[in-house]
Coordinates of C-alpha atoms in Angstrom, one line a residue:
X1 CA -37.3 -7.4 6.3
X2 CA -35.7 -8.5 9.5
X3 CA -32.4 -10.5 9.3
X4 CA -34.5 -13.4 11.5
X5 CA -37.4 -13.2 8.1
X6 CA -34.7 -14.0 6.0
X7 CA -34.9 -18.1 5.1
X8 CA -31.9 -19.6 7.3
X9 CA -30.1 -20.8 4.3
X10 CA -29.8 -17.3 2.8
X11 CA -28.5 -15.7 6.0
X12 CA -25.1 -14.1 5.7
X13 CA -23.4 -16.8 8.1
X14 CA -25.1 -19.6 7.3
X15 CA -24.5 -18.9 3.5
X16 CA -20.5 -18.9 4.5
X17 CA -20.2 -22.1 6.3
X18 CA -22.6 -23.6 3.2
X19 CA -20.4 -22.4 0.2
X20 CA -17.2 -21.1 1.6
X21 CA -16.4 -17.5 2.4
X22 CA -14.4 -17.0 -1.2
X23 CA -18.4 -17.6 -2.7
X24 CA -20.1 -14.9 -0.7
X25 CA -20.7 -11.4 -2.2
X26 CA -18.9 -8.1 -0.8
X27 CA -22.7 -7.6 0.7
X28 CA -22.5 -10.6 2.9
X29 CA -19.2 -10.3 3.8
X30 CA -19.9 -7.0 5.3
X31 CA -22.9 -8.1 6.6
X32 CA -20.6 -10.1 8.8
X33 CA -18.6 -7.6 9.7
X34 CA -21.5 -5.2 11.0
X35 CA -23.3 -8.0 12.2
X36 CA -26.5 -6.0 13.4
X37 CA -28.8 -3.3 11.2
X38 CA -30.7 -0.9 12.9
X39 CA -34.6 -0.3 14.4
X40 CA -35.6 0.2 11.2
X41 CA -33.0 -1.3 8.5
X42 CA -31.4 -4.5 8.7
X43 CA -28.0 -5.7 8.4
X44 CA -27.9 -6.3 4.6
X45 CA -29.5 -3.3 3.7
X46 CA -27.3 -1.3 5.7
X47 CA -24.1 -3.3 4.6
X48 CA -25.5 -2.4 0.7
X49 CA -26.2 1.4 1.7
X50 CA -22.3 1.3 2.6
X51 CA -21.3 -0.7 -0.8
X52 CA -23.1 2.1 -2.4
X53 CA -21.6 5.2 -0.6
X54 CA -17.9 4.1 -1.5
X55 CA -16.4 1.9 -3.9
X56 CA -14.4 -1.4 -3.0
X57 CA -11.4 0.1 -3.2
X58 CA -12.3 3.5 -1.1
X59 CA -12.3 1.6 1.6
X60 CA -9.0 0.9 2.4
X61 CA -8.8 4.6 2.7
X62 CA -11.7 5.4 5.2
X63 CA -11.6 6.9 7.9
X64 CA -13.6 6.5 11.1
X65 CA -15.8 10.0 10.4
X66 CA -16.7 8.6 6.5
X67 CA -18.2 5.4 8.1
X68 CA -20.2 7.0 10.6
X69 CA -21.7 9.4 8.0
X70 CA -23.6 6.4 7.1
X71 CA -27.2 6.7 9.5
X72 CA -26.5 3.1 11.5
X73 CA -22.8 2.6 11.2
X74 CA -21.8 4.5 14.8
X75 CA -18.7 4.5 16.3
X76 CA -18.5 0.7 17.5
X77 CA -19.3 -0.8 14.1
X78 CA -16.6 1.9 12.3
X79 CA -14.1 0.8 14.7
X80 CA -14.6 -2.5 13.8
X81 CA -14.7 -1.8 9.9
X82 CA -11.2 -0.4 10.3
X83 CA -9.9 -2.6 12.5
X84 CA -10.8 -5.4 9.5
X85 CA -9.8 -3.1 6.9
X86 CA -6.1 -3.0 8.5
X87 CA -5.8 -6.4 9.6
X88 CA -6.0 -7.2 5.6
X89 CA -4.0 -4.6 4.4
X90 CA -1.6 -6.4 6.9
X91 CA -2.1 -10.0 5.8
X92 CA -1.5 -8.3 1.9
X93 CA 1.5 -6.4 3.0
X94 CA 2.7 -9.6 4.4
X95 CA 2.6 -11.9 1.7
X96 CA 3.7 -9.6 -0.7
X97 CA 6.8 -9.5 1.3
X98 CA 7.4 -13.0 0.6
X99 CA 10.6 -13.5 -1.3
X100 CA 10.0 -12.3 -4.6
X101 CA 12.3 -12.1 -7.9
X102 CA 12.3 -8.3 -9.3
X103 CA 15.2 -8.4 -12.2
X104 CA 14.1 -5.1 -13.3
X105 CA 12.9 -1.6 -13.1
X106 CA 8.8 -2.3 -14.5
X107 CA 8.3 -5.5 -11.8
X108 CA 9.5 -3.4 -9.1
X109 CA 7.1 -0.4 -9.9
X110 CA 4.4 -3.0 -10.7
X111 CA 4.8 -4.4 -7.3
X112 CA 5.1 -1.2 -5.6
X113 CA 2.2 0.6 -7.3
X114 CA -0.5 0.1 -4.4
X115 CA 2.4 2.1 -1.7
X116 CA 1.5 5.1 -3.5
X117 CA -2.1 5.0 -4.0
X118 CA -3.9 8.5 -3.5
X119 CA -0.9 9.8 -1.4
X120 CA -1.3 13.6 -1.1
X121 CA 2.4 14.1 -0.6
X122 CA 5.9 12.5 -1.3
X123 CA 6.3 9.2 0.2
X124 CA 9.7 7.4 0.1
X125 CA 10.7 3.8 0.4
X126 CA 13.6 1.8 0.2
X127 CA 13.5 -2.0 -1.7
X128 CA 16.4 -4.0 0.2
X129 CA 17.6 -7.4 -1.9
X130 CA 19.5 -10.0 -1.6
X131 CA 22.2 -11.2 -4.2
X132 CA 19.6 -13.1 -5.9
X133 CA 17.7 -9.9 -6.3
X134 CA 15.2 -11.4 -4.0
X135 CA 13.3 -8.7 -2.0
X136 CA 13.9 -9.1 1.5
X137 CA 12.8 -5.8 2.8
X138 CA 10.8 -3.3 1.8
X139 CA 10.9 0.5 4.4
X140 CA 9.3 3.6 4.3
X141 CA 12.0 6.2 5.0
X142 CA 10.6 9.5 5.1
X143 CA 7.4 11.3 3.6
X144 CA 7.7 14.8 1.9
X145 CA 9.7 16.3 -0.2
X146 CA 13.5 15.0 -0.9
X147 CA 15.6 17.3 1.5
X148 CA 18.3 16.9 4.1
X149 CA 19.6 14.6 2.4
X150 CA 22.0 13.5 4.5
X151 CA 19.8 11.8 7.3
X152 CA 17.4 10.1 5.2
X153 CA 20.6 8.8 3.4
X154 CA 22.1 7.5 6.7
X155 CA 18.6 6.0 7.5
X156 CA 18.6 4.1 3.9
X157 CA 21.9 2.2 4.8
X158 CA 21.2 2.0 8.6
X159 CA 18.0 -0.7 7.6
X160 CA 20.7 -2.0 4.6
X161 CA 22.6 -3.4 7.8
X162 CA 19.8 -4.6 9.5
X163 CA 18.8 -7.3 6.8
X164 CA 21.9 -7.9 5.5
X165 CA 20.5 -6.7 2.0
X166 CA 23.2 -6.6 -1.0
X167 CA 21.5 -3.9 -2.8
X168 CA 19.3 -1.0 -2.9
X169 CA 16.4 0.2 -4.9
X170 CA 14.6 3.3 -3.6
X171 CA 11.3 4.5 -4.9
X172 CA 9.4 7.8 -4.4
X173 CA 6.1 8.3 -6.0
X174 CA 5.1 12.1 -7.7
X175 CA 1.5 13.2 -6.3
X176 CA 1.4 15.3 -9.9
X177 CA 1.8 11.8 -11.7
X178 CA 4.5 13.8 -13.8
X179 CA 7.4 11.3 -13.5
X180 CA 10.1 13.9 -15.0
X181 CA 12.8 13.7 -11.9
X182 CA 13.4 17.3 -10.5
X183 CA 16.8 18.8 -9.6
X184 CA 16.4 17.7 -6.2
X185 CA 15.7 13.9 -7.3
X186 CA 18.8 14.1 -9.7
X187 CA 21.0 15.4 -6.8
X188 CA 19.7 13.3 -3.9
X189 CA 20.2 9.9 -6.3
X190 CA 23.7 11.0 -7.5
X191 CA 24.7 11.0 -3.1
X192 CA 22.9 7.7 -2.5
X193 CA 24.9 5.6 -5.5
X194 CA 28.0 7.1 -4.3
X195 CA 27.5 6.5 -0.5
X196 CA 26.5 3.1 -2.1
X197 CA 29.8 2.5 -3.7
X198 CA 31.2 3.6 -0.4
X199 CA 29.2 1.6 1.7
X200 CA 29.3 -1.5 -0.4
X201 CA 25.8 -1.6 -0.6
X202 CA 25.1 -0.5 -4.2
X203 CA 21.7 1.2 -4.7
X204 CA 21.1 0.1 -8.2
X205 CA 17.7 2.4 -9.4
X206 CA 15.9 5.2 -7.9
X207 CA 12.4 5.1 -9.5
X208 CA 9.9 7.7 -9.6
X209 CA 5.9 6.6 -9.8
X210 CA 3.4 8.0 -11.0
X211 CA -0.4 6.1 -11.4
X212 CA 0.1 5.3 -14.6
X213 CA 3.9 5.3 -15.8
X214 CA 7.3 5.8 -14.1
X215 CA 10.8 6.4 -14.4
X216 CA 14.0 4.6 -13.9
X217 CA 17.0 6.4 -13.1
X218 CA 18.7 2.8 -14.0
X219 CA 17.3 3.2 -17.5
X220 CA 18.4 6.6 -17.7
X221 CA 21.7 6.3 -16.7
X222 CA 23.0 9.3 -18.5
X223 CA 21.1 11.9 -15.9
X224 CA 23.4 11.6 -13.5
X225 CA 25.5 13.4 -15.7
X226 CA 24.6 17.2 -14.4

């Protein structure tokens, strides 16, 4: 069936400005988004071809050669998938950024959880407060495995000037999902709380994620004993 055989009322556009665009399924809304099927499949059957290929949440991962895998989604249409995809992950990123409260070690890895999603490899980021414990700031430093420690550490307190931030939490996630720190985590945490004390800038936890768990230097606060 054509998109034009389709009864008005049930048309992807029509159906948004009739019930609001928080009513329509994840069909119609990427219906939308494609806007035109193909010779010989229309928009909504090509949009639920997609649906079924990857999961809701793939698709903040695709990339433009998954989409055009798909037989009708070429180039112009991935483009424009991606382009969508990012301008939410923007609008998410943010208002998550809005001043939030984080008094301790499980908020701040529930809020960071969806940073480390599928990562491959180390990714490191920084969680600048105020002295409210309001997050202000939130940075990726560096991706990879903790090393040269001293430039990522002058990095972490260069954006600590920047917003004017009181205190430091830093999080690195574990593609293994095995929390345990490593020698390399224990050393590299012990040099950023004592540039902290230097500095004046305390960094007050280091936490490792994983998908599932994670671990809190701060509630550990014997292993920086070595």
């Amino acid at each position: 069936m054509k998109i034009k055989d389709i009864p008005l009322t049930e048309r992807p556009r029509e159906r948004l400005k009739e019930v609001g665009v928080a009513n329509l399924t994840n069909k119609e809304l990427l219906s939308i988004i494609i806007k035109t099927g193909t010779k010989n499949k229309n928009v909504s059957d090509l949009a639920l071809e997609l649906l079924k290929e990857y999961d809701l949440l793939d698709f903040k991962d695709l990339s433009l050669e998954d989409l055009i895998k798909i037989n009708g989604i070429g180039e112009i249409k991935a483009l424009e998938i991606l382009a969508t995809i990012e301008f939410g992950k923007r609008i998410f990123l943010k208002e998550s950024k809005k001043l939030q409260k984080l008094e301790n070690p499980k908020a701040i890895w529930e809020s960071s959880k969806y940073l480390f999603d599928n990562l491959k490899q180390e990714y490191f980021y920084c969680y600048y407060f105020n002295n409210k414990q309001e997050l202000i700031e939130r940075k990726l430093i560096f991706m990879g495995t903790i090393n040269q420690a001293t430039t990522h550490t002058r990095e972490i307190f260069k954006e600590a000037y920047k917003v004017s931030a009181t205190s430091i939490v830093c999080l690195h996630n574990h593609p293994s999902n095995d929390v345990t720190p490593s020698k390399a985590d224990k050393l590299f945490t012990e040099r950023l709380m004592k540039t902290g004390t230097i500095q004046g800038i305390p960094v007050i936890d280091h936490i490792i994620v994983g998908e599932n768990s994670f671990y809190s230097f701060y509630e550990h606060s014997n292993i920086l004993n070595l």
